[in-house]
């Protein structure tokens, strides 16, 4: 039996734990893949080009937009982020489950163009906890954290546009919940 491909969008504010949840799913399920995004943000310490992101100049990114090579893209806290089109379409055609871990504007675009995609919004238990997490990971400058928190307020206000909402209070339970959404039990 050939397995049907599936597009899963995981969205929610920066620092909420989307990346950690996705990493856990990738290590557990060989049929799950994550799309590697393009960005104009500078790499953080330890990030690897073509593995964590395709790190591009603004000119290179704009060229991809003009060439229609992106499935969706958005500007977020002063940088471009986007999903390369071809690998995602190929993986869906191959029957794989592909996860896009993206911010809210891009997630909305994907919902519009792929109505069958499953969309999951990850929420923090509170804004205070989100702020602590963003500061705790110590990867961003203060002005970047402030921009990301302002964005988070806007993003949280639209969480109910998406198919599922998961409050990331306890990481293990959040992972389980996301698993149950991606692999619904057949009754
Ligand atoms: P970060 O700079 O922390 O890696 O990512 C900032 C935000 O951009 C996060 O919310 C992340 O999910 C989102 N993001 C990463 N890749 C993409 C993408 O390809 N498209 C969109 N729209 N957002 C993305």
Short mmCIF file of N, CA and C and ligand atoms in Angstrom, two decimals:
data_model
loop_
_atom_site.label_atom_id
_atom_site.label_comp_id
_atom_site.label_asym_id
_atom_site.label_seq_id
_atom_site.Cartn_x
_atom_site.Cartn_y
_atom_site.Cartn_z
N UNK A 1 0.85 -1.20 0.00
CA UNK A 1 0.00 0.00 0.00
C UNK A 1 0.88 1.24 0.00
N UNK A 2 0.60 2.18 -0.91
CA UNK A 2 1.42 3.40 -0.88
C UNK A 2 0.85 4.36 0.15
N UNK A 3 1.76 4.95 0.88
CA UNK A 3 1.33 5.86 1.92
C UNK A 3 1.11 7.24 1.30
N UNK A 4 0.09 7.94 1.76
CA UNK A 4 -0.17 9.27 1.22
C UNK A 4 0.72 10.30 1.90
N UNK A 5 1.26 11.22 1.11
CA UNK A 5 2.07 12.29 1.69
C UNK A 5 1.20 13.24 2.49
N UNK A 6 1.84 13.97 3.37
CA UNK A 6 1.06 14.85 4.24
C UNK A 6 1.89 16.09 4.57
N UNK A 7 1.23 17.24 4.53
CA UNK A 7 1.90 18.48 4.88
C UNK A 7 1.40 18.93 6.26
N UNK A 8 2.34 19.13 7.17
CA UNK A 8 1.98 19.55 8.54
C UNK A 8 2.67 20.88 8.82
N UNK A 9 1.89 21.86 9.22
CA UNK A 9 2.45 23.17 9.53
C UNK A 9 2.46 23.35 11.04
N UNK A 10 3.64 23.60 11.58
CA UNK A 10 3.74 23.87 13.02
C UNK A 10 4.12 25.33 13.17
N UNK A 11 3.24 26.09 13.80
CA UNK A 11 3.48 27.52 13.92
C UNK A 11 3.30 27.96 15.38
N UNK A 12 3.55 29.25 15.61
CA UNK A 12 3.46 29.77 16.98
C UNK A 12 4.65 30.69 17.20
N UNK A 13 4.65 31.42 18.31
CA UNK A 13 5.70 32.42 18.50
C UNK A 13 7.11 31.85 18.65
N UNK A 14 8.06 32.68 18.34
CA UNK A 14 9.47 32.33 18.52
C UNK A 14 9.73 32.02 19.99
N UNK A 15 10.43 30.95 20.27
CA UNK A 15 10.78 30.62 21.66
C UNK A 15 9.77 29.69 22.31
N UNK A 16 8.71 29.33 21.59
CA UNK A 16 7.64 28.55 22.22
C UNK A 16 8.00 27.06 22.32
N UNK A 17 9.03 26.66 21.53
CA UNK A 17 9.43 25.24 21.60
C UNK A 17 9.09 24.46 20.35
N UNK A 18 8.72 25.15 19.26
CA UNK A 18 8.37 24.46 18.01
C UNK A 18 9.53 23.57 17.55
N UNK A 19 10.73 24.16 17.56
CA UNK A 19 11.91 23.44 17.07
C UNK A 19 12.18 22.19 17.88
N UNK A 20 12.05 22.27 19.19
CA UNK A 20 12.31 21.11 20.06
C UNK A 20 11.30 20.00 19.79
N UNK A 21 10.06 20.39 19.61
CA UNK A 21 9.01 19.39 19.33
C UNK A 21 9.30 18.71 17.98
N UNK A 22 9.66 19.52 16.98
CA UNK A 22 9.94 18.96 15.66
C UNK A 22 11.14 18.02 15.72
N UNK A 23 12.18 18.42 16.43
CA UNK A 23 13.38 17.55 16.53
C UNK A 23 13.02 16.20 17.14
N UNK A 24 12.17 16.23 18.16
CA UNK A 24 11.78 14.97 18.82
C UNK A 24 11.03 14.08 17.83
N UNK A 25 10.15 14.67 17.02
CA UNK A 25 9.39 13.87 16.05
C UNK A 25 10.30 13.29 14.98
N UNK A 26 11.29 14.10 14.55
CA UNK A 26 12.22 13.63 13.51
C UNK A 26 13.02 12.44 13.99
N UNK A 27 13.41 12.48 15.26
CA UNK A 27 14.26 11.39 15.74
C UNK A 27 13.43 10.13 15.98
N UNK A 28 12.11 10.29 16.13
CA UNK A 28 11.28 9.13 16.42
C UNK A 28 10.69 8.46 15.18
N UNK A 29 10.42 9.24 14.14
CA UNK A 29 9.70 8.69 12.98
C UNK A 29 10.51 8.89 11.70
N UNK A 30 10.86 7.77 11.05
CA UNK A 30 11.69 7.88 9.85
C UNK A 30 10.89 8.42 8.66
N UNK A 31 9.57 8.39 8.76
CA UNK A 31 8.77 8.88 7.62
C UNK A 31 8.49 10.38 7.72
N UNK A 32 8.96 11.01 8.81
CA UNK A 32 8.74 12.46 8.96
C UNK A 32 10.00 13.21 8.55
N UNK A 33 9.79 14.27 7.77
CA UNK A 33 10.90 15.13 7.33
C UNK A 33 10.55 16.58 7.64
N UNK A 34 11.58 17.40 7.77
CA UNK A 34 11.31 18.82 8.01
C UNK A 34 11.86 19.61 6.83
N UNK A 35 11.12 20.62 6.44
CA UNK A 35 11.58 21.46 5.34
C UNK A 35 12.68 22.39 5.87
N UNK A 36 13.77 22.52 5.10
CA UNK A 36 14.84 23.46 5.48
C UNK A 36 14.52 24.79 4.82
N UNK A 37 14.33 25.80 5.65
CA UNK A 37 13.94 27.11 5.14
C UNK A 37 15.14 27.90 4.66
N UNK A 38 14.82 28.93 3.87
CA UNK A 38 15.84 29.93 3.50
C UNK A 38 15.63 31.14 4.41
N UNK A 39 16.70 31.81 4.77
CA UNK A 39 16.57 33.02 5.58
C UNK A 39 17.70 34.00 5.30
N UNK A 40 17.44 35.28 5.58
CA UNK A 40 18.51 36.28 5.50
C UNK A 40 19.08 36.57 6.89
N UNK A 41 18.56 35.89 7.92
CA UNK A 41 19.12 36.09 9.27
C UNK A 41 20.54 35.55 9.31
N UNK A 42 21.38 36.18 10.15
CA UNK A 42 22.75 35.65 10.26
C UNK A 42 22.71 34.36 11.08
N UNK A 43 23.58 33.40 10.79
CA UNK A 43 23.55 32.14 11.55
C UNK A 43 23.86 32.39 13.02
N UNK A 44 23.16 31.67 13.91
CA UNK A 44 23.52 31.68 15.34
C UNK A 44 24.69 30.74 15.52
N UNK A 45 25.32 30.87 16.67
CA UNK A 45 26.45 29.97 16.94
C UNK A 45 26.00 28.51 16.82
N UNK A 46 26.76 27.73 16.08
CA UNK A 46 26.44 26.31 15.95
C UNK A 46 25.53 25.98 14.78
N UNK A 47 24.87 26.98 14.20
CA UNK A 47 23.98 26.69 13.08
C UNK A 47 24.80 26.43 11.81
N UNK A 48 24.31 25.47 11.02
CA UNK A 48 25.05 25.03 9.84
C UNK A 48 24.23 25.34 8.59
N UNK A 49 24.91 25.96 7.60
CA UNK A 49 24.25 26.29 6.34
C UNK A 49 23.77 25.01 5.65
N UNK A 50 22.57 25.05 5.10
CA UNK A 50 21.93 23.95 4.37
C UNK A 50 21.44 22.83 5.29
N UNK A 51 21.65 22.98 6.59
CA UNK A 51 21.15 21.97 7.53
C UNK A 51 20.09 22.65 8.41
N UNK A 52 20.48 23.75 9.04
CA UNK A 52 19.52 24.48 9.86
C UNK A 52 18.68 25.42 8.99
N UNK A 53 19.34 26.08 8.09
CA UNK A 53 18.70 27.00 7.14
C UNK A 53 19.60 27.08 5.91
N UNK A 54 19.05 27.59 4.80
CA UNK A 54 19.88 28.10 3.71
C UNK A 54 20.09 29.57 4.04
N UNK A 55 21.28 29.93 4.44
CA UNK A 55 21.54 31.32 4.83
C UNK A 55 21.89 32.11 3.57
N UNK A 56 21.03 33.09 3.25
CA UNK A 56 21.17 33.83 1.99
C UNK A 56 21.29 35.33 2.24
N UNK A 57 21.82 36.03 1.24
CA UNK A 57 21.80 37.49 1.28
C UNK A 57 20.38 37.95 0.90
N UNK A 58 20.09 39.22 1.12
CA UNK A 58 18.76 39.72 0.74
C UNK A 58 18.57 39.61 -0.77
N UNK A 59 19.64 39.88 -1.52
CA UNK A 59 19.54 39.79 -2.98
C UNK A 59 19.22 38.36 -3.42
N UNK A 60 19.92 37.42 -2.82
CA UNK A 60 19.68 36.01 -3.20
C UNK A 60 18.24 35.60 -2.86
N UNK A 61 17.78 36.06 -1.68
CA UNK A 61 16.42 35.70 -1.26
C UNK A 61 15.41 36.31 -2.24
N UNK A 62 15.62 37.58 -2.57
CA UNK A 62 14.66 38.26 -3.46
C UNK A 62 14.65 37.61 -4.84
N UNK A 63 15.81 37.08 -5.24
CA UNK A 63 15.87 36.35 -6.51
C UNK A 63 14.98 35.10 -6.43
N UNK A 64 15.03 34.41 -5.29
CA UNK A 64 14.18 33.22 -5.13
C UNK A 64 12.70 33.60 -5.20
N UNK A 65 12.36 34.74 -4.58
CA UNK A 65 10.95 35.18 -4.64
C UNK A 65 10.57 35.42 -6.10
N UNK A 66 11.43 36.17 -6.80
CA UNK A 66 11.10 36.52 -8.20
C UNK A 66 11.01 35.29 -9.09
N UNK A 67 11.82 34.29 -8.77
CA UNK A 67 11.81 33.06 -9.59
C UNK A 67 10.72 32.07 -9.14
N UNK A 68 9.87 32.49 -8.21
CA UNK A 68 8.77 31.64 -7.70
C UNK A 68 9.29 30.32 -7.13
N UNK A 69 10.44 30.40 -6.47
CA UNK A 69 11.01 29.18 -5.90
C UNK A 69 10.55 28.94 -4.47
N UNK A 70 9.75 29.87 -3.94
CA UNK A 70 9.31 29.71 -2.53
C UNK A 70 7.82 29.40 -2.47
N UNK A 71 7.50 28.46 -1.63
CA UNK A 71 6.10 28.07 -1.43
C UNK A 71 5.38 29.16 -0.64
N UNK A 72 6.08 29.76 0.27
CA UNK A 72 5.60 30.89 1.06
C UNK A 72 6.82 31.61 1.58
N UNK A 73 6.66 32.87 1.91
CA UNK A 73 7.75 33.59 2.57
C UNK A 73 7.14 34.73 3.37
N UNK A 74 7.91 35.23 4.34
CA UNK A 74 7.43 36.34 5.17
C UNK A 74 8.63 37.09 5.69
N UNK A 75 8.38 38.34 6.09
CA UNK A 75 9.43 39.08 6.79
C UNK A 75 9.12 38.98 8.26
N UNK A 76 10.13 38.63 9.05
CA UNK A 76 9.91 38.41 10.47
C UNK A 76 11.07 39.06 11.23
N UNK A 77 10.73 40.01 12.10
CA UNK A 77 11.73 40.70 12.93
C UNK A 77 12.94 41.15 12.10
N UNK A 78 12.65 41.72 10.92
CA UNK A 78 13.72 42.34 10.13
C UNK A 78 14.43 41.42 9.14
N UNK A 79 14.02 40.17 9.08
CA UNK A 79 14.65 39.25 8.11
C UNK A 79 13.60 38.51 7.29
N UNK A 80 14.03 38.05 6.14
CA UNK A 80 13.18 37.20 5.31
C UNK A 80 13.33 35.75 5.74
N UNK A 81 12.21 35.02 5.68
CA UNK A 81 12.21 33.57 5.90
C UNK A 81 11.29 32.97 4.85
N UNK A 82 11.67 31.83 4.26
CA UNK A 82 10.78 31.23 3.28
C UNK A 82 11.04 29.75 3.08
N UNK A 83 10.03 29.07 2.53
CA UNK A 83 10.08 27.62 2.32
C UNK A 83 10.37 27.30 0.86
N UNK A 84 11.52 26.70 0.55
CA UNK A 84 11.79 26.31 -0.83
C UNK A 84 10.71 25.35 -1.34
N UNK A 85 10.19 25.67 -2.54
CA UNK A 85 9.02 24.96 -3.05
C UNK A 85 9.30 23.50 -3.43
N UNK A 86 10.36 23.31 -4.22
CA UNK A 86 10.53 22.02 -4.88
C UNK A 86 10.70 20.84 -3.91
N UNK A 87 11.58 20.95 -2.89
CA UNK A 87 11.75 19.78 -2.00
C UNK A 87 10.46 19.38 -1.30
N UNK A 88 9.65 20.37 -0.95
CA UNK A 88 8.40 20.04 -0.24
C UNK A 88 7.46 19.27 -1.16
N UNK A 89 7.30 19.78 -2.38
CA UNK A 89 6.38 19.10 -3.31
C UNK A 89 6.88 17.70 -3.63
N UNK A 90 8.20 17.57 -3.80
CA UNK A 90 8.76 16.24 -4.11
C UNK A 90 8.48 15.26 -2.97
N UNK A 91 8.72 15.72 -1.75
CA UNK A 91 8.55 14.80 -0.61
C UNK A 91 7.09 14.40 -0.41
N UNK A 92 6.18 15.35 -0.65
CA UNK A 92 4.76 14.98 -0.54
C UNK A 92 4.42 13.92 -1.60
N UNK A 93 4.92 14.16 -2.81
CA UNK A 93 4.65 13.19 -3.90
C UNK A 93 5.22 11.82 -3.60
N UNK A 94 6.30 11.80 -2.81
CA UNK A 94 6.91 10.51 -2.46
C UNK A 94 6.20 9.86 -1.27
N UNK A 95 5.13 10.46 -0.79
CA UNK A 95 4.35 9.86 0.30
C UNK A 95 4.92 10.14 1.68
N UNK A 96 5.78 11.16 1.77
CA UNK A 96 6.38 11.44 3.08
C UNK A 96 5.53 12.45 3.86
N UNK A 97 5.80 12.49 5.14
CA UNK A 97 5.16 13.51 5.98
C UNK A 97 6.18 14.62 6.11
N UNK A 98 5.79 15.81 5.67
CA UNK A 98 6.75 16.91 5.74
C UNK A 98 6.22 18.03 6.64
N UNK A 99 7.10 18.43 7.56
CA UNK A 99 6.71 19.46 8.53
C UNK A 99 7.33 20.79 8.13
N UNK A 100 6.50 21.84 8.14
CA UNK A 100 7.02 23.19 7.99
C UNK A 100 6.95 23.84 9.37
N UNK A 101 8.09 24.28 9.86
CA UNK A 101 8.09 24.97 11.16
C UNK A 101 8.28 26.44 10.86
N UNK A 102 7.17 27.18 10.82
CA UNK A 102 7.21 28.54 10.28
C UNK A 102 6.36 29.51 11.11
N UNK A 103 6.57 30.81 10.89
CA UNK A 103 5.80 31.79 11.65
C UNK A 103 4.38 31.91 11.06
N UNK A 104 3.58 32.75 11.74
CA UNK A 104 2.14 32.73 11.48
C UNK A 104 1.73 33.21 10.07
N UNK A 105 2.40 34.24 9.54
CA UNK A 105 1.96 34.76 8.24
C UNK A 105 2.17 33.71 7.16
N UNK A 106 3.33 33.05 7.23
CA UNK A 106 3.62 32.00 6.26
C UNK A 106 2.66 30.82 6.44
N UNK A 107 2.36 30.50 7.69
CA UNK A 107 1.46 29.38 7.97
C UNK A 107 0.08 29.66 7.37
N UNK A 108 -0.34 30.92 7.45
CA UNK A 108 -1.62 31.30 6.87
C UNK A 108 -1.60 31.10 5.35
N UNK A 109 -0.50 31.50 4.72
CA UNK A 109 -0.40 31.34 3.25
C UNK A 109 -0.48 29.86 2.87
N UNK A 110 0.17 29.01 3.66
CA UNK A 110 0.15 27.58 3.36
C UNK A 110 -1.28 27.04 3.52
N UNK A 111 -1.96 27.48 4.56
CA UNK A 111 -3.35 27.03 4.75
C UNK A 111 -4.21 27.40 3.54
N UNK A 112 -3.94 28.61 3.00
CA UNK A 112 -4.73 29.05 1.84
C UNK A 112 -4.41 28.20 0.61
N UNK A 113 -3.11 27.90 0.40
CA UNK A 113 -2.80 27.19 -0.84
C UNK A 113 -2.86 25.66 -0.69
N UNK A 114 -2.81 25.16 0.54
CA UNK A 114 -2.93 23.70 0.77
C UNK A 114 -4.01 23.46 1.83
N UNK A 115 -5.28 23.57 1.44
CA UNK A 115 -6.35 23.45 2.44
C UNK A 115 -6.32 22.12 3.20
N UNK A 116 -5.68 21.11 2.61
CA UNK A 116 -5.65 19.81 3.30
C UNK A 116 -4.50 19.69 4.29
N UNK A 117 -3.64 20.70 4.33
CA UNK A 117 -2.52 20.65 5.28
C UNK A 117 -3.08 20.69 6.71
N UNK A 118 -2.37 20.03 7.62
CA UNK A 118 -2.78 20.07 9.03
C UNK A 118 -1.97 21.18 9.69
N UNK A 119 -2.66 22.10 10.38
CA UNK A 119 -1.92 23.20 11.00
C UNK A 119 -2.04 23.15 12.52
N UNK A 120 -0.91 23.30 13.16
CA UNK A 120 -0.86 23.19 14.63
C UNK A 120 -0.20 24.45 15.19
N UNK A 121 -0.88 25.11 16.09
CA UNK A 121 -0.33 26.33 16.71
C UNK A 121 0.15 25.97 18.12
N UNK A 122 1.43 26.21 18.37
CA UNK A 122 1.97 25.92 19.71
C UNK A 122 1.94 27.21 20.54
N UNK A 123 1.31 27.13 21.70
CA UNK A 123 1.21 28.30 22.59
C UNK A 123 2.10 28.12 23.81
N UNK A 124 2.61 29.23 24.36
CA UNK A 124 3.33 29.13 25.64
C UNK A 124 2.29 29.12 26.76
N UNK A 125 2.63 28.61 27.95
CA UNK A 125 1.67 28.66 29.06
C UNK A 125 1.30 30.11 29.39
N UNK A 126 2.23 31.06 29.20
CA UNK A 126 1.93 32.48 29.41
C UNK A 126 2.99 33.31 28.69
N UNK A 127 2.70 34.60 28.52
CA UNK A 127 3.69 35.48 27.87
C UNK A 127 4.95 35.62 28.72
N UNK A 128 4.75 35.64 30.06
CA UNK A 128 5.91 35.75 30.96
C UNK A 128 6.85 34.57 30.75
N UNK A 129 6.27 33.38 30.64
CA UNK A 129 7.10 32.18 30.45
C UNK A 129 7.80 32.23 29.09
N UNK A 130 7.09 32.73 28.09
CA UNK A 130 7.73 32.86 26.76
C UNK A 130 8.93 33.80 26.85
N UNK A 131 8.73 34.91 27.56
CA UNK A 131 9.83 35.89 27.70
C UNK A 131 11.03 35.23 28.40
N UNK A 132 10.73 34.48 29.46
CA UNK A 132 11.83 33.79 30.17
C UNK A 132 12.57 32.84 29.24
N UNK A 133 11.79 32.13 28.38
CA UNK A 133 12.43 31.15 27.48
C UNK A 133 13.29 31.87 26.45
N UNK A 134 12.77 32.99 25.90
CA UNK A 134 13.54 33.71 24.89
C UNK A 134 14.83 34.25 25.49
N UNK A 135 14.73 34.76 26.74
CA UNK A 135 15.94 35.28 27.38
C UNK A 135 16.86 34.12 27.77
N UNK A 136 16.27 33.02 28.20
CA UNK A 136 17.05 31.88 28.69
C UNK A 136 17.90 31.26 27.61
N UNK A 137 17.42 31.29 26.35
CA UNK A 137 18.22 30.62 25.33
C UNK A 137 19.42 31.48 24.91
N UNK A 138 19.40 32.76 25.34
CA UNK A 138 20.57 33.65 25.22
C UNK A 138 21.21 33.64 23.84
N UNK A 139 20.37 33.56 22.81
CA UNK A 139 20.94 33.54 21.45
C UNK A 139 20.73 34.89 20.78
N UNK A 140 19.85 35.71 21.33
CA UNK A 140 19.49 36.93 20.63
C UNK A 140 19.79 38.17 21.46
N UNK A 141 20.08 39.27 20.76
CA UNK A 141 20.32 40.55 21.43
C UNK A 141 19.00 41.06 22.02
N UNK A 142 19.10 41.96 22.99
CA UNK A 142 17.93 42.49 23.68
C UNK A 142 16.91 43.07 22.68
N UNK A 143 17.39 43.84 21.71
CA UNK A 143 16.42 44.48 20.78
C UNK A 143 15.69 43.41 19.95
N UNK A 144 16.37 42.31 19.68
CA UNK A 144 15.74 41.22 18.92
C UNK A 144 14.68 40.55 19.80
N UNK A 145 15.01 40.36 21.08
CA UNK A 145 14.05 39.73 22.00
C UNK A 145 12.79 40.61 22.09
N UNK A 146 12.99 41.92 22.17
CA UNK A 146 11.84 42.82 22.28
C UNK A 146 10.97 42.73 21.03
N UNK A 147 11.61 42.68 19.86
CA UNK A 147 10.85 42.54 18.60
C UNK A 147 10.07 41.23 18.59
N UNK A 148 10.73 40.15 19.04
CA UNK A 148 10.09 38.83 19.01
C UNK A 148 8.92 38.76 19.99
N UNK A 149 9.05 39.45 21.13
CA UNK A 149 7.94 39.44 22.09
C UNK A 149 6.74 40.22 21.54
N UNK A 150 7.04 41.33 20.86
CA UNK A 150 5.94 42.12 20.27
C UNK A 150 5.24 41.27 19.22
N UNK A 151 6.02 40.56 18.41
CA UNK A 151 5.46 39.66 17.39
C UNK A 151 4.61 38.58 18.05
N UNK A 152 5.11 38.05 19.16
CA UNK A 152 4.42 36.95 19.84
C UNK A 152 3.00 37.37 20.25
N UNK A 153 2.87 38.61 20.73
CA UNK A 153 1.54 39.09 21.13
C UNK A 153 0.60 39.06 19.94
N UNK A 154 1.08 39.53 18.79
CA UNK A 154 0.23 39.54 17.58
C UNK A 154 -0.10 38.11 17.17
N UNK A 155 0.89 37.23 17.27
CA UNK A 155 0.69 35.86 16.79
C UNK A 155 -0.31 35.11 17.67
N UNK A 156 -0.17 35.31 18.99
CA UNK A 156 -1.06 34.58 19.91
C UNK A 156 -2.52 34.97 19.68
N UNK A 157 -2.72 36.21 19.24
CA UNK A 157 -4.10 36.70 19.04
C UNK A 157 -4.81 35.94 17.91
N UNK A 158 -4.06 35.27 17.04
CA UNK A 158 -4.71 34.60 15.91
C UNK A 158 -4.55 33.07 15.97
N UNK A 159 -4.21 32.57 17.16
CA UNK A 159 -3.93 31.13 17.27
C UNK A 159 -5.12 30.27 16.83
N UNK A 160 -6.35 30.79 17.02
CA UNK A 160 -7.51 29.94 16.71
C UNK A 160 -7.82 29.85 15.22
N UNK A 161 -7.02 30.53 14.38
CA UNK A 161 -7.19 30.34 12.92
C UNK A 161 -6.69 28.97 12.48
N UNK A 162 -5.92 28.31 13.35
CA UNK A 162 -5.27 27.07 12.92
C UNK A 162 -6.07 25.87 13.43
N UNK A 163 -5.79 24.69 12.85
CA UNK A 163 -6.64 23.51 13.14
C UNK A 163 -6.56 23.07 14.59
N UNK A 164 -5.35 23.10 15.15
CA UNK A 164 -5.14 22.60 16.52
C UNK A 164 -4.31 23.59 17.32
N UNK A 165 -4.57 23.68 18.62
CA UNK A 165 -3.78 24.51 19.52
C UNK A 165 -3.19 23.61 20.60
N UNK A 166 -1.88 23.71 20.78
CA UNK A 166 -1.22 22.88 21.80
C UNK A 166 -0.47 23.82 22.74
N UNK A 167 -0.80 23.77 24.03
CA UNK A 167 -0.08 24.61 24.99
C UNK A 167 1.17 23.85 25.44
N UNK A 168 2.33 24.43 25.15
CA UNK A 168 3.58 23.73 25.48
C UNK A 168 3.98 24.02 26.93
N UNK A 169 3.29 23.33 27.84
CA UNK A 169 3.56 23.48 29.26
C UNK A 169 4.59 22.43 29.65
N UNK A 170 4.28 21.19 29.23
CA UNK A 170 5.16 20.07 29.50
C UNK A 170 5.59 19.48 28.15
N UNK A 171 6.90 19.47 27.91
CA UNK A 171 7.39 19.10 26.58
C UNK A 171 6.92 17.71 26.14
N UNK A 172 7.05 16.72 27.06
CA UNK A 172 6.67 15.34 26.69
C UNK A 172 5.20 15.26 26.28
N UNK A 173 4.33 15.93 27.05
CA UNK A 173 2.90 15.86 26.71
C UNK A 173 2.64 16.58 25.40
N UNK A 174 3.36 17.68 25.15
CA UNK A 174 3.14 18.41 23.89
C UNK A 174 3.54 17.53 22.71
N UNK A 175 4.66 16.83 22.86
CA UNK A 175 5.12 15.96 21.76
C UNK A 175 4.05 14.88 21.52
N UNK A 176 3.56 14.28 22.60
CA UNK A 176 2.54 13.24 22.45
C UNK A 176 1.29 13.76 21.75
N UNK A 177 0.90 14.97 22.14
CA UNK A 177 -0.30 15.55 21.54
C UNK A 177 -0.09 15.80 20.04
N UNK A 178 1.07 16.34 19.69
CA UNK A 178 1.35 16.59 18.27
C UNK A 178 1.40 15.27 17.51
N UNK A 179 1.98 14.24 18.11
CA UNK A 179 2.00 12.91 17.47
C UNK A 179 0.59 12.43 17.21
N UNK A 180 -0.29 12.63 18.18
CA UNK A 180 -1.66 12.12 18.01
C UNK A 180 -2.41 12.91 16.95
N UNK A 181 -1.99 14.14 16.71
CA UNK A 181 -2.62 14.94 15.64
C UNK A 181 -2.10 14.46 14.27
N UNK A 182 -0.79 14.21 14.20
CA UNK A 182 -0.22 13.79 12.91
C UNK A 182 -0.65 12.37 12.55
N UNK A 183 -0.75 11.51 13.57
CA UNK A 183 -1.14 10.10 13.35
C UNK A 183 -2.44 9.83 14.10
N UNK A 184 -3.56 10.33 13.59
CA UNK A 184 -4.81 10.12 14.32
C UNK A 184 -5.13 8.63 14.39
N UNK A 185 -5.66 8.21 15.53
CA UNK A 185 -6.00 6.79 15.69
C UNK A 185 -7.15 6.47 14.75
N UNK A 186 -7.02 5.32 14.08
CA UNK A 186 -8.13 4.92 13.18
C UNK A 186 -9.10 4.11 14.02
N UNK A 187 -10.37 4.51 14.02
CA UNK A 187 -11.31 3.78 14.89
C UNK A 187 -12.19 2.88 14.05
P1 LIG B 1 14.49 31.97 14.07
O1 LIG B 1 15.18 33.24 13.63
O2 LIG B 1 14.24 31.95 15.56
O3 LIG B 1 15.19 30.74 13.56
O4 LIG B 1 13.06 31.98 13.36
C1 LIG B 1 12.19 33.07 13.52
C2 LIG B 1 10.79 32.67 13.11
O5 LIG B 1 10.76 32.39 11.71
C3 LIG B 1 10.31 31.40 13.82
O6 LIG B 1 8.97 31.61 14.22
C4 LIG B 1 10.39 30.36 12.73
O7 LIG B 1 9.42 29.33 12.90
C5 LIG B 1 10.05 31.19 11.51
N1 LIG B 1 10.47 30.56 10.25
C6 LIG B 1 11.51 29.71 10.04
N2 LIG B 1 11.53 29.33 8.76
C7 LIG B 1 10.48 29.92 8.14
C8 LIG B 1 9.95 29.89 6.79
O8 LIG B 1 10.45 29.21 5.90
N3 LIG B 1 8.85 30.65 6.55
C9 LIG B 1 8.26 31.40 7.50
N4 LIG B 1 7.17 32.09 7.15
N5 LIG B 1 8.72 31.44 8.77
C10 LIG B 1 9.81 30.72 9.09
#
